[in-house]
Short mmCIF file of C-alpha atoms in Angstrom, two decimals:
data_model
loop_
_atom_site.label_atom_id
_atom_site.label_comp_id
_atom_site.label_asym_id
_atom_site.label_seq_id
_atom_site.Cartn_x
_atom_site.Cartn_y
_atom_site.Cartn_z
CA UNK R 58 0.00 0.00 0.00
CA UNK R 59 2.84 2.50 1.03
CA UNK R 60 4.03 1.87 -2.88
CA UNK R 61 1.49 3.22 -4.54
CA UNK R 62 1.34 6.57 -4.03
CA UNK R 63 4.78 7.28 -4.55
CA UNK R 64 3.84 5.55 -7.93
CA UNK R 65 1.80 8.39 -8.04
CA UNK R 66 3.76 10.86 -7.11
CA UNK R 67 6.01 9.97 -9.71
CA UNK R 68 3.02 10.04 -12.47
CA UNK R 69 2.25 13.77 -11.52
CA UNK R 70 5.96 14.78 -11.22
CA UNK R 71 6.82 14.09 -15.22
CA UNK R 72 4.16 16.08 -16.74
CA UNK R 73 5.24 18.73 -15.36
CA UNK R 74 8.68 18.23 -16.55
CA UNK R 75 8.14 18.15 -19.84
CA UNK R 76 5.37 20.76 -20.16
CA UNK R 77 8.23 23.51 -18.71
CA UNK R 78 10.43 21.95 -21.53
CA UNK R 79 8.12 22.23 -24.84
CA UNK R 80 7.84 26.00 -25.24
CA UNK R 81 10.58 27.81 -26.33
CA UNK R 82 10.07 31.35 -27.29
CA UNK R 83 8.46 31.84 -30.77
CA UNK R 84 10.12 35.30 -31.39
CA UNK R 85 13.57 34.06 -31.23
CA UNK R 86 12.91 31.36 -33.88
CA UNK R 87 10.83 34.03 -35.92
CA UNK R 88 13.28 36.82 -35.58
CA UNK R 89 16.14 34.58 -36.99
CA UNK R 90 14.13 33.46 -40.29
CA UNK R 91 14.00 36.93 -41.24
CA UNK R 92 15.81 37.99 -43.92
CA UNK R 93 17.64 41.72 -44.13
CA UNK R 94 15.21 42.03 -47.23
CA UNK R 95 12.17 41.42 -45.11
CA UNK R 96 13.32 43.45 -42.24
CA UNK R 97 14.05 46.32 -44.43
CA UNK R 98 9.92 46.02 -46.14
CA UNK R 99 9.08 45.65 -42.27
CA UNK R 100 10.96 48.70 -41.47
CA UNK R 101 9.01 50.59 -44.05
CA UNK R 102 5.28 48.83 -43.27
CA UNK R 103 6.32 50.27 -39.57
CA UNK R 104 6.51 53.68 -40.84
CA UNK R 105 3.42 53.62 -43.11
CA UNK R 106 1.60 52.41 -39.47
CA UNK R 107 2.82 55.84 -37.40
CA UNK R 108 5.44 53.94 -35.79
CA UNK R 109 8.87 55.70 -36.08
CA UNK R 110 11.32 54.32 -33.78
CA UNK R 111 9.94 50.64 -34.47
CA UNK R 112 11.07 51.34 -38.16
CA UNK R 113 14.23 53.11 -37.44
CA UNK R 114 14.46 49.66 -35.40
CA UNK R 115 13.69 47.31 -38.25
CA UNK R 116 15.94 49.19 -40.53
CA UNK R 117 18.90 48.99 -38.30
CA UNK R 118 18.55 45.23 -37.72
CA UNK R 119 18.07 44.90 -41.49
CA UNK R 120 21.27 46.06 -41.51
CA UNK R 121 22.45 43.90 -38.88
CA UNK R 122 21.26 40.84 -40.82
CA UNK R 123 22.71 42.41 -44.41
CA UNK R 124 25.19 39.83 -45.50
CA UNK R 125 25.80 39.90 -49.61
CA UNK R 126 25.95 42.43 -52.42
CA UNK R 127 22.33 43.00 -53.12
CA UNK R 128 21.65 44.21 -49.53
CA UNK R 129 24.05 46.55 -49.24
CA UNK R 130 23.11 47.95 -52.40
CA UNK R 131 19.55 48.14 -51.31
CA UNK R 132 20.49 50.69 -48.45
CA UNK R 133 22.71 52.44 -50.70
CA UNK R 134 20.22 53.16 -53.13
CA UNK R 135 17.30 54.10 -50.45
CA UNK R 136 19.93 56.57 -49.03
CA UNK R 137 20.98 58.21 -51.96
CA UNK R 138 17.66 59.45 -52.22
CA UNK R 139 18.57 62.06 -49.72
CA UNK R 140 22.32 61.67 -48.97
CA UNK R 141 24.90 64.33 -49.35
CA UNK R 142 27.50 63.74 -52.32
CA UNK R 143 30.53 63.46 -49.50
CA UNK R 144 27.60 61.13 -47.31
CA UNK R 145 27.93 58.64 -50.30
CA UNK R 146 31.92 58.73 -50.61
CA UNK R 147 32.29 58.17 -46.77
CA UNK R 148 29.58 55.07 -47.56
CA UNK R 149 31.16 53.59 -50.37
CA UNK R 150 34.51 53.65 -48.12
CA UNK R 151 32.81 52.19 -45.45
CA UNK R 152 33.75 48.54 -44.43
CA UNK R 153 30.39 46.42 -44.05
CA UNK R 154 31.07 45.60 -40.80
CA UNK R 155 30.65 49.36 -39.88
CA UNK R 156 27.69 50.28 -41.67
CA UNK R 157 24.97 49.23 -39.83
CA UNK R 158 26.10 51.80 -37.39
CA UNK R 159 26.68 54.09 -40.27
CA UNK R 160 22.74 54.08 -41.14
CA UNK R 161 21.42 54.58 -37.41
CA UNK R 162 23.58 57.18 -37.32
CA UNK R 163 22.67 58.75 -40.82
CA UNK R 164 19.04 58.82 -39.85
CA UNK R 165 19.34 59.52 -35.84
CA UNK R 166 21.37 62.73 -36.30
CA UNK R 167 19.03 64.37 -39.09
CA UNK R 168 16.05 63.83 -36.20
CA UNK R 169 18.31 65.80 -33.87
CA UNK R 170 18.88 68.13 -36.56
CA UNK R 171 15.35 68.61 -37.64
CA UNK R 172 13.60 68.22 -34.39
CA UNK R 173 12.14 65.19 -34.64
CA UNK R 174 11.35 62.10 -32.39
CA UNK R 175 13.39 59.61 -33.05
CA UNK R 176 12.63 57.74 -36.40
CA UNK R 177 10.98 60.52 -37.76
CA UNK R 178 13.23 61.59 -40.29
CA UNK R 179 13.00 57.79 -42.04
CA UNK R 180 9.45 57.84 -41.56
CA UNK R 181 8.95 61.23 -43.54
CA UNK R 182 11.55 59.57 -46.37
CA UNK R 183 9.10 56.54 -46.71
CA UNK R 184 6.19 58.66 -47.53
CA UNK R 185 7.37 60.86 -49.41
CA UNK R 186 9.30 58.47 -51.65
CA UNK R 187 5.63 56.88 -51.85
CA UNK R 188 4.43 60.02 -52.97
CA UNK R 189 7.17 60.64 -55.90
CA UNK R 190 6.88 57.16 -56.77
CA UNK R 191 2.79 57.65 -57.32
CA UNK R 192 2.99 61.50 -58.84
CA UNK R 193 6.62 61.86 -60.42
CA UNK R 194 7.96 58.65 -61.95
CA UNK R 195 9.42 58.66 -65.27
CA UNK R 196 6.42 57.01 -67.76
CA UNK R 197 7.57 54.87 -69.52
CA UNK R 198 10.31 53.65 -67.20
CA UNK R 199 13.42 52.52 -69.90
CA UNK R 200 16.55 53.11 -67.56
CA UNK R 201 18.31 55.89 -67.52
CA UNK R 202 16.74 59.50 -68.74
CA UNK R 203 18.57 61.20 -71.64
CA UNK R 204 20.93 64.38 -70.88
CA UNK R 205 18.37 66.31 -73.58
CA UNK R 206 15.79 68.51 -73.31
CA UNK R 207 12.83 69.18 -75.34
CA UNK R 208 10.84 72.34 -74.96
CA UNK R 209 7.25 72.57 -75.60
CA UNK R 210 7.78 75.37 -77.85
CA UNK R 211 10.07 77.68 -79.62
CA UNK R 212 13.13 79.66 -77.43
CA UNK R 213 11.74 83.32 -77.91
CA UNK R 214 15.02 84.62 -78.45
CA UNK R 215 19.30 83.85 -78.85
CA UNK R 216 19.64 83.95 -74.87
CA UNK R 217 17.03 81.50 -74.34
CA UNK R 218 18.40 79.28 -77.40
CA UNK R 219 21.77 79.06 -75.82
CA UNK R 220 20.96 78.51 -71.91
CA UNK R 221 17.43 79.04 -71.76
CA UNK R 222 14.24 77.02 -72.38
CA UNK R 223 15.23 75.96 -75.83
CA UNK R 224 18.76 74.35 -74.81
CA UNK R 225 19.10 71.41 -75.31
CA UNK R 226 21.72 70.72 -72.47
CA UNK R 227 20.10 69.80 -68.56
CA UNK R 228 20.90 72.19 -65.84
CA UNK R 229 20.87 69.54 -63.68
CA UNK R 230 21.64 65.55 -64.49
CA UNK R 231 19.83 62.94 -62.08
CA UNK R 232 21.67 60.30 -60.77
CA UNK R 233 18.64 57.74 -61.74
CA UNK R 234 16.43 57.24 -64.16
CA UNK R 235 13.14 56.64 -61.59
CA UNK R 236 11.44 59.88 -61.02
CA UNK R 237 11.73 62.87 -62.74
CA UNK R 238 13.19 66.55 -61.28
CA UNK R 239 10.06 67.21 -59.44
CA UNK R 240 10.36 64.01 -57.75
CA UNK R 241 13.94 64.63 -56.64
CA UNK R 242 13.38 68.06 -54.78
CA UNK R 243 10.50 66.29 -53.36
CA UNK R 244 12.21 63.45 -51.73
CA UNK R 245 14.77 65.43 -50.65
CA UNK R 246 12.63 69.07 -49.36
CA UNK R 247 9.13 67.86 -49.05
CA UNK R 248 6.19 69.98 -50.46
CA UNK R 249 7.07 73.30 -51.82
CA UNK R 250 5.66 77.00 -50.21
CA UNK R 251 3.87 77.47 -53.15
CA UNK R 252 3.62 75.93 -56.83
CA UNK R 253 3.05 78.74 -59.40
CA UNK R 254 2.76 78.41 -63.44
CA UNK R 255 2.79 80.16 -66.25
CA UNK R 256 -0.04 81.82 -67.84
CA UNK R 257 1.07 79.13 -71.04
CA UNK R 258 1.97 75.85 -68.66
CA UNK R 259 4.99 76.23 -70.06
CA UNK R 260 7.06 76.54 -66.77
CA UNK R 261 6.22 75.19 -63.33
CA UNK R 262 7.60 76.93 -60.41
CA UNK R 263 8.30 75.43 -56.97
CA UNK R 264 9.38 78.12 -54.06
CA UNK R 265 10.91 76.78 -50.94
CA UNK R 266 12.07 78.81 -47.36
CA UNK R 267 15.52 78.67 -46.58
CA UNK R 268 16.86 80.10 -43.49
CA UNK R 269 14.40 83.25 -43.92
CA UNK R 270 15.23 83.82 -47.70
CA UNK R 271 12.97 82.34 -51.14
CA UNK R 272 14.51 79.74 -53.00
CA UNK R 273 13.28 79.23 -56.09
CA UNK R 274 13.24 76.36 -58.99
CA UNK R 275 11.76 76.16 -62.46
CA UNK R 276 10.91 73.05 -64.19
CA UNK R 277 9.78 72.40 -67.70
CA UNK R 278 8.14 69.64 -69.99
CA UNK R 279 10.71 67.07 -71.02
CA UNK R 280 10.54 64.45 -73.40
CA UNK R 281 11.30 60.94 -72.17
CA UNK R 282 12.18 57.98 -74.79
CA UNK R 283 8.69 59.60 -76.49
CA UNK R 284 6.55 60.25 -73.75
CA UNK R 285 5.61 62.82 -72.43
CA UNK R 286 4.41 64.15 -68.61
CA UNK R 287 7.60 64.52 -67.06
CA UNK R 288 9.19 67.53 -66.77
CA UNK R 289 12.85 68.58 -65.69
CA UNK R 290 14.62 71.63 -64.32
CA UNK R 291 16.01 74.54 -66.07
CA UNK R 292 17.82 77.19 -64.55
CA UNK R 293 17.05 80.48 -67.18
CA UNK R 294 12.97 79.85 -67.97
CA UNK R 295 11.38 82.96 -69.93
CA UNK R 296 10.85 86.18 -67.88
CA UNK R 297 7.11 85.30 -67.08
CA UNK R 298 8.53 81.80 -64.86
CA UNK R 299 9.96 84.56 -62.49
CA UNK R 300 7.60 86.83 -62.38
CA UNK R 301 5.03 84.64 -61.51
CA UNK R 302 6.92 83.80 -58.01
CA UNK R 303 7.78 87.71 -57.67
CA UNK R 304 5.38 87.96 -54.64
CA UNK R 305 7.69 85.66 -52.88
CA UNK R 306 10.46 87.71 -53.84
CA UNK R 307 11.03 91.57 -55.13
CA UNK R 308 14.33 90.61 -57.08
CA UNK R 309 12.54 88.33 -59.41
CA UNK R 310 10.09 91.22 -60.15
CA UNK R 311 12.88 93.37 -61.94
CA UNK R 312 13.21 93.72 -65.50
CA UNK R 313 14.15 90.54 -66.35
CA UNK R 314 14.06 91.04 -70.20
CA UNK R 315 17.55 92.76 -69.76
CA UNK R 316 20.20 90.10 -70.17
CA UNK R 317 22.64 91.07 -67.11
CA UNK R 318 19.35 90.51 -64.98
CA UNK R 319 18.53 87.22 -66.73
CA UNK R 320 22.09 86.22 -66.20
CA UNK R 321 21.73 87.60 -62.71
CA UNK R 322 18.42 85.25 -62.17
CA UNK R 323 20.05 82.38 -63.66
CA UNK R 324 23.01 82.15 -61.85
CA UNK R 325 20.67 82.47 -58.53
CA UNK R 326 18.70 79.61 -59.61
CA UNK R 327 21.87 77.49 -60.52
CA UNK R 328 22.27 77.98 -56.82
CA UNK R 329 19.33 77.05 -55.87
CA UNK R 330 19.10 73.82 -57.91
CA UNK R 331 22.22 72.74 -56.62
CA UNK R 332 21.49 73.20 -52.98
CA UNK R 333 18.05 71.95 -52.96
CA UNK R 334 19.01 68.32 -55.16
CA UNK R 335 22.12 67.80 -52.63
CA UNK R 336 20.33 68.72 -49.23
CA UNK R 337 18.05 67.66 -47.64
CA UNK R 338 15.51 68.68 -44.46
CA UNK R 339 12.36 67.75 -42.83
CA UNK R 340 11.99 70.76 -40.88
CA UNK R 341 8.66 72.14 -40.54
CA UNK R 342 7.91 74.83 -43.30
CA UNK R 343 8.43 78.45 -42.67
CA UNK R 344 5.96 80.87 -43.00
#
């Protein structure tokens, strides 16, 4: 009699053994089937959902988990989006072993910079690459886009032949053949001030604020591999481009029919296209 219960003593005792042994933690085994491809979507699904330092999160361990040619080249081409020319050199220098911390660095100091809870900054890249991609991709998409410009109409006179509307050379040359001009500012500055156009559509006119002064770009209709839509900038559009944004700015009102003015206006928008396609900022817009 004394034997059976610690028989069953023993009986109960197992169970309980084994049912502490048979549950490991499903997140570990999750978290290591994911690839640095599917962590880098997740990052980006993360942002879409209002969840910032989740993504910035993701993205790092994407990076983490980045182990061949095609992943690296992912990040390089999601950065470049945005990156300063020197940024890019100092990535392309970079050993792999480094970059992860490279990226959460890239992204963490342009929230401190900008103001933003941390995240932020890739979260704002995500949508407004989504937006480009929607309203400012190249159509039809065959690679690169050509280093010529086609104007909608006739240059009106010699000046505008030679460095004008009716050149043929770009004032500025993308480094991809995705989205066209208006899509580059974008992903880089965010939504202009203020769009303005021509009374004949043949110029569109973004203005931006820049540290209390009006930067201005132009952008006209370009032809791409025979379609048309997509436009690209120019830096010396016909006198009516700058008048139109003139409100924003008393030296665009001037007589700009005069060719040391035009020059004058051209050389200030040369400046301005170069600054706003190799900067970038997420700062709220100033009034």
């Amino acid at each position: 009699m004394l034997l059976l219960p610690a028989l069953l003593g023993i009986a109960f005792a197992v169970p309980t053994t084994v049912v502490h042994l048979s549950h490991p933690k499903p997140t570990t085994s999750a978290a290591a089937a994911d690839s640095s491809a599917v962590l880098f979507s997740r990052a980006r699904e993360l942002a879409r959902a209002g969840h910032p330092s989740e993504a910035l999160a993701a993205y790092h361990a994407a990076a983490v988990r980045a182990d061949s040619p095609d992943d690296w080249a992912r990040f390089r081409r999601d950065i470049a989006w945005i990156a300063t020319p020197k940024e890019l050199t100092v990535w392309d220098a970079t050993a792999t072993t480094d970059r992860p911390a490279q990226l959460l660095a890239f992204w963490n100091e342009r929230d401190v910079r900008d103001g933003l809870a941390t995240g932020g900054r890739l979260a704002e890249h995500v949508r407004r690459l989504d937006v480009a991609l929607a309203e400012y991709r190249i159509r039809p998409k065959r690679g690169r886009s050509p280093i010529i410009r086609t104007a909608s109409t006739a240059p009106s006179d010699m000046y505008e032949r030679e460095v004008g509307i009716g050149s043929p050379l770009r004032d500025y040359l993308p480094g991809q053949g995705e989205l066209d001009d208006r899509g580059v500012i974008f992903v880089r500055q965010g939504e202009p001030v203020a769009r303005r156009y021509t009374s004949d559509s043949r110029v569109e006119g973004w203005v931006y604020a820049r540290e209390g002064k009006t930067v201005a770009v132009f952008f006209t209709e370009a032809l791409f591999d025979g379609s048309s839509g997509n436009t690209m900038l120019v830096a010396s559009p016909p006198s009516s481009a700058f008048f139109v944004v003139c409100d924003f700015d008393r030296t665009f009102c001037g007589n700009s029919g005069a060719i040391e003015q035009r020059e004058k206006l051209r050389q200030r928008t040369i400046g301005a296209i170069r600054a706003l396609t190799t900067t970038d900022t997420a700062k709220p817009a100033e009034p």
